[in-house]
CSV table of C-alpha atoms in Angstrom, one decimal:
chain,number,residue,atom,x,y,z
A,189,GLU,CA,-10.5,-33.0,-16.1
A,190,THR,CA,-10.3,-29.4,-15.2
A,191,GLY,CA,-7.7,-27.3,-13.7
A,192,VAL,CA,-4.1,-28.4,-13.3
A,193,THR,CA,-3.4,-32.0,-12.6
A,194,GLN,CA,-0.2,-33.8,-11.4
A,195,THR,CA,0.9,-37.4,-11.4
A,196,PRO,CA,1.8,-39.4,-9.5
A,197,ARG,CA,0.5,-37.8,-6.2
A,198,HIS,CA,3.1,-39.8,-4.3
A,199,LEU,CA,6.5,-40.9,-5.3
A,200,VAL,CA,9.2,-43.0,-3.2
A,201,MET,CA,12.4,-43.3,-5.0
A,202,GLY,CA,16.0,-44.3,-4.1
A,203,MET,CA,19.1,-42.0,-4.6
A,204,THR,CA,19.9,-43.8,-7.9
A,205,ASN,CA,16.6,-44.0,-9.5
A,206,LYS,CA,15.5,-42.0,-12.4
A,207,LYS,CA,11.7,-40.8,-12.4
A,208,SER,CA,9.4,-38.2,-13.8
A,209,LEU,CA,6.8,-36.0,-12.4
A,210,LYS,CA,4.1,-35.0,-14.9
A,211,CYS,CA,1.8,-31.9,-14.9
A,212,GLU,CA,-1.1,-31.1,-17.2
A,213,GLN,CA,-3.1,-28.0,-17.3
A,214,HIS,CA,-6.5,-27.8,-19.0
A,215,LEU,CA,-7.0,-23.9,-18.7
A,216,GLY,CA,-5.3,-22.7,-21.9
A,217,HIS,CA,-2.6,-21.0,-20.2
A,218,ASN,CA,0.7,-20.0,-21.8
A,219,ALA,CA,3.0,-20.2,-18.6
A,220,MET,CA,3.7,-23.1,-16.4
A,221,TYR,CA,5.8,-23.3,-13.2
A,222,TRP,CA,7.6,-25.8,-10.8
A,223,TYR,CA,7.5,-25.2,-7.2
A,224,LYS,CA,9.3,-26.9,-4.2
A,225,GLN,CA,7.5,-26.9,-0.9
A,226,SER,CA,9.8,-28.1,1.9
A,227,ALA,CA,8.6,-28.1,5.5
A,228,LYS,CA,9.1,-24.8,7.5
A,229,LYS,CA,10.5,-23.2,4.3
A,230,PRO,CA,8.7,-20.6,2.0
A,231,LEU,CA,7.6,-21.9,-1.4
A,232,GLU,CA,10.5,-21.9,-4.0
A,233,LEU,CA,10.3,-21.3,-7.5
A,234,MET,CA,12.1,-23.8,-9.6
A,235,PHE,CA,11.4,-23.2,-13.2
A,236,VAL,CA,9.2,-21.2,-15.5
A,237,TYR,CA,8.0,-22.0,-18.9
A,238,SER,CA,6.2,-19.3,-21.2
A,239,LEU,CA,5.0,-20.5,-24.4
A,240,GLU,CA,7.2,-23.6,-23.9
A,241,GLU,CA,10.4,-21.7,-23.7
A,242,ARG,CA,12.2,-21.7,-20.3
A,243,VAL,CA,12.5,-18.2,-19.0
A,244,GLU,CA,13.5,-18.7,-15.3
A,245,ASN,CA,15.9,-21.3,-13.6
A,246,ASN,CA,16.4,-20.4,-10.2
A,247,SER,CA,20.0,-22.2,-9.6
A,248,VAL,CA,18.1,-25.5,-9.3
A,249,PRO,CA,20.7,-28.4,-9.2
A,250,SER,CA,21.1,-30.4,-12.6
A,251,ARG,CA,19.7,-33.5,-11.0
A,252,PHE,CA,16.3,-31.7,-11.7
A,253,SER,CA,15.6,-31.6,-15.6
A,254,PRO,CA,12.4,-30.0,-16.7
A,255,GLU,CA,10.8,-30.4,-20.0
A,256,CYS,CA,7.8,-28.4,-21.6
A,257,PRO,CA,6.8,-30.2,-24.9
A,258,ASN,CA,3.7,-28.0,-25.4
A,259,SER,CA,1.9,-25.3,-23.5
A,260,SER,CA,-0.3,-27.9,-21.6
A,261,HIS,CA,2.2,-30.3,-20.4
A,262,LEU,CA,5.2,-30.0,-18.0
A,263,PHE,CA,7.6,-32.6,-16.9
A,264,LEU,CA,10.2,-32.7,-14.1
A,265,HIS,CA,12.6,-35.5,-14.7
A,266,LEU,CA,14.6,-36.6,-11.6
A,267,HIS,CA,17.9,-38.5,-11.4
A,268,THR,CA,20.4,-39.1,-8.5
A,269,LEU,CA,18.4,-37.2,-5.9
A,270,GLN,CA,19.4,-36.5,-2.3
A,271,PRO,CA,17.4,-37.2,0.7
A,272,GLU,CA,17.1,-33.2,1.1
A,273,ASP,CA,15.2,-33.2,-2.1
A,274,SER,CA,12.2,-34.8,-0.3
A,275,ALA,CA,9.5,-32.4,-0.5
A,276,LEU,CA,6.0,-31.5,-2.2
A,277,TYR,CA,6.6,-30.7,-5.7
A,278,LEU,CA,3.9,-28.2,-7.1
A,279,CYS,CA,2.9,-27.3,-10.6
A,280,ALA,CA,1.1,-24.3,-11.6
A,281,SER,CA,0.1,-22.4,-14.6
A,282,SER,CA,-1.1,-18.8,-15.4
A,283,GLN,CA,-2.5,-17.0,-18.3
A,284,ASP,CA,0.9,-15.7,-19.4
A,285,PHE,CA,4.2,-14.7,-17.5
A,286,PHE,CA,4.6,-11.0,-18.6
A,287,PRO,CA,2.9,-8.3,-16.8
A,288,LEU,CA,-0.4,-7.0,-17.9
A,289,GLY,CA,1.1,-3.5,-17.3
A,290,LEU,CA,0.9,-1.5,-14.0
A,291,ALA,CA,-2.8,-0.9,-14.1
A,292,GLY,CA,-3.6,-4.6,-14.9
A,293,GLY,CA,-1.3,-6.3,-12.1
A,294,ALA,CA,0.2,-9.7,-12.2
A,295,TYR,CA,-1.7,-12.9,-13.5
A,296,GLU,CA,-2.8,-15.3,-10.8
A,297,GLN,CA,-1.4,-18.9,-10.7
A,298,TYR,CA,-3.5,-21.9,-10.5
A,299,PHE,CA,-2.0,-24.9,-8.7
A,300,GLY,CA,-2.2,-28.6,-9.0
A,301,PRO,CA,-2.5,-30.9,-5.9
A,302,GLY,CA,1.3,-31.6,-5.9
A,303,THR,CA,3.5,-34.7,-5.9
A,304,ARG,CA,4.7,-35.7,-2.6
A,305,LEU,CA,8.3,-37.2,-3.1
A,306,THR,CA,10.4,-39.1,-0.7
A,307,VAL,CA,14.0,-39.8,-1.3
A,308,THR,CA,15.4,-42.9,0.4
Y,244,ALA,CA,13.0,-6.4,-4.6
Y,245,GLN,CA,9.7,-7.3,-3.2
Y,246,SER,CA,9.2,-9.3,-0.1
Y,247,VAL,CA,6.3,-10.3,2.1
Y,248,THR,CA,6.0,-11.1,5.9
Y,249,GLN,CA,3.3,-13.0,7.3
Y,250,LEU,CA,3.4,-11.8,11.0
Y,251,ASP,CA,1.9,-15.1,12.6
Y,252,SER,CA,3.2,-18.5,11.9
Y,253,HIS,CA,0.1,-20.0,13.8
Y,254,VAL,CA,-3.4,-18.7,14.7
Y,255,SER,CA,-5.8,-20.5,16.8
Y,256,VAL,CA,-9.8,-19.3,16.8
Y,257,SER,CA,-13.0,-20.9,18.0
Y,258,GLU,CA,-15.5,-21.7,15.5
Y,259,GLY,CA,-18.0,-18.8,14.9
Y,260,THR,CA,-15.2,-16.1,16.0
Y,261,PRO,CA,-13.5,-13.7,13.6
Y,262,VAL,CA,-10.3,-14.5,11.8
Y,263,LEU,CA,-7.3,-12.2,11.3
Y,264,LEU,CA,-4.2,-13.1,9.4
Y,265,ARG,CA,-1.7,-10.4,9.2
Y,266,CYS,CA,0.5,-9.8,6.1
Y,267,ASN,CA,2.9,-7.0,5.6
Y,268,TYR,CA,4.8,-6.3,2.3
Y,269,SER,CA,7.5,-4.3,0.8
Y,270,SER,CA,7.4,-2.9,-2.8
Y,271,SER,CA,9.2,-0.4,-4.8
Y,272,TYR,CA,6.1,0.0,-7.0
Y,273,SER,CA,2.4,-0.8,-7.1
Y,274,PRO,CA,2.2,-4.6,-6.7
Y,275,SER,CA,-0.4,-7.1,-6.9
Y,276,LEU,CA,-1.3,-9.1,-3.8
Y,277,PHE,CA,-2.9,-12.3,-3.4
Y,278,TRP,CA,-4.0,-14.8,-0.6
Y,279,TYR,CA,-3.9,-18.5,-1.2
Y,280,VAL,CA,-5.0,-21.2,1.1
Y,281,GLN,CA,-3.6,-24.9,1.1
Y,282,HIS,CA,-5.6,-27.6,2.9
Y,283,PRO,CA,-3.7,-30.6,3.9
Y,284,ASN,CA,-2.3,-32.9,1.1
Y,285,LYS,CA,-3.9,-30.4,-1.5
Y,286,GLY,CA,-2.4,-27.8,-3.8
Y,287,LEU,CA,-2.8,-24.0,-3.3
Y,288,GLN,CA,-6.2,-22.3,-4.1
Y,289,LEU,CA,-6.5,-18.7,-4.8
Y,290,LEU,CA,-8.7,-16.9,-2.2
Y,291,LEU,CA,-8.4,-13.2,-3.5
Y,292,LYS,CA,-6.5,-10.8,-5.5
Y,293,TYR,CA,-5.7,-7.1,-5.2
Y,294,THR,CA,-4.6,-5.3,-8.4
Y,295,SER,CA,-5.4,-1.6,-7.6
Y,296,ALA,CA,-8.9,-1.5,-8.6
Y,297,ALA,CA,-10.5,-1.6,-5.1
Y,298,THR,CA,-8.7,-1.5,-1.8
Y,299,LEU,CA,-11.3,-3.7,-0.2
Y,300,VAL,CA,-11.2,-7.3,-2.0
Y,301,LYS,CA,-13.7,-9.8,-1.3
Y,302,GLY,CA,-12.9,-13.5,-2.0
Y,303,ILE,CA,-14.3,-16.9,-1.8
Y,304,ASN,CA,-15.6,-18.5,1.4
Y,305,GLY,CA,-16.4,-15.2,3.0
Y,306,PHE,CA,-12.8,-14.0,3.2
Y,307,GLU,CA,-11.8,-10.4,2.3
Y,308,ALA,CA,-8.6,-8.2,2.7
Y,309,GLU,CA,-8.0,-4.8,2.6
Y,310,PHE,CA,-5.1,-3.1,0.9
Y,311,LYS,CA,-3.5,-0.2,3.1
Y,312,LYS,CA,-0.7,1.5,1.3
Y,313,SER,CA,0.3,3.6,4.3
Y,314,GLU,CA,0.5,0.6,6.5
Y,315,THR,CA,2.0,-1.6,3.7
Y,316,SER,CA,-0.4,-4.2,4.7
Y,317,PHE,CA,-2.8,-6.6,3.4
Y,318,HIS,CA,-4.5,-8.5,6.2
Y,319,LEU,CA,-7.0,-11.2,5.6
Y,320,THR,CA,-10.3,-11.3,7.5
Y,321,LYS,CA,-13.3,-13.3,7.8
Y,322,PRO,CA,-16.3,-12.5,10.2
Y,323,SER,CA,-17.0,-16.0,11.4
Y,324,ALA,CA,-14.6,-18.9,11.3
Y,325,HIS,CA,-15.8,-22.4,10.1
Y,326,MET,CA,-14.1,-25.7,10.9
Y,327,SER,CA,-13.4,-26.2,7.3
Y,328,ASP,CA,-11.3,-23.1,7.1
Y,329,ALA,CA,-8.4,-24.9,9.2
Y,330,ALA,CA,-5.5,-24.7,6.7
Y,331,GLU,CA,-2.3,-23.0,5.9
Y,332,TYR,CA,-2.8,-19.4,4.2
Y,333,PHE,CA,-0.1,-17.7,2.1
Y,334,CYS,CA,0.2,-13.9,1.5
Y,335,VAL,CA,1.8,-13.4,-2.0
Y,336,VAL,CA,3.3,-10.3,-3.6
Y,337,SER,CA,4.1,-9.9,-7.2
Y,338,ASP,CA,7.6,-8.7,-8.1
Y,339,GLN,CA,9.0,-7.7,-11.3
Y,340,ASP,CA,12.1,-9.2,-12.7
Y,341,PRO,CA,15.1,-7.1,-14.2
Y,342,GLY,CA,13.8,-8.8,-17.4
Y,343,GLY,CA,10.6,-7.3,-17.2
Y,344,TYR,CA,8.4,-10.2,-16.4
Y,345,ASN,CA,6.5,-10.6,-13.2
Y,346,LYS,CA,6.9,-13.5,-10.7
Y,347,LEU,CA,5.2,-14.2,-7.4
Y,348,ILE,CA,6.9,-14.0,-3.9
Y,349,PHE,CA,5.3,-16.3,-1.2
Y,350,GLY,CA,5.1,-15.6,2.5
Y,351,ALA,CA,6.1,-18.4,4.9
Y,352,GLY,CA,2.4,-19.3,5.9
Y,353,THR,CA,0.3,-18.9,8.6
Y,354,ARG,CA,-1.5,-22.1,10.1
Y,355,LEU,CA,-5.0,-21.5,11.1
Y,356,ALA,CA,-6.6,-23.8,13.5
Y,357,VAL,CA,-10.2,-23.8,14.3
Y,358,HIS,CA,-11.6,-25.2,17.5
Y,359,PRO,CA,-15.2,-26.1,18.2
């Protein structure tokens, strides 16, 4: 496997269920991200991990709980979701999270195929 | 804070004709700029990246973009559209958090349709 993989690709869950999304990157990167992509809205950054430490949490409801056991794996644990949480959840990774410096620019991110989540 | 505006939500072209997807950004410092493409039911794929080395950036699949600081623009072009180019395109600018680390700010996207 190469790049960034995500499982499952599709998930349907009830509002009382508990499920987890999994992301794995095979690029040797140090930073990993969770994004939410809803219809007609810009991509929303949810969580950022750098070297397995969370460095960003964009006011995401506690019903979303991330876990990063090592630099290659990232999970998003879901419980008691709402119908408005239905969306495409994208995982991404980058070489690192801190800037290279003004001359080097920002690191590009590599994305997985996403998990299409439907909450019923 | 940085921001990015994609000026067209939908663009429709005929196969073999040029493609122009427009993007304007605002930035208080020299940003990095990116274009990503997303095909249906797929993740985002990096098309190209600008980091101040050269103002004209060539990417994959014949796409290129030109950084124009005076116009704060980073438009994406391709000389001849192919049916496989039909997808959603995102213009992205880097932002620098007060904590010193960078993050990416995504535009709302432009959906490109290519007709035979």
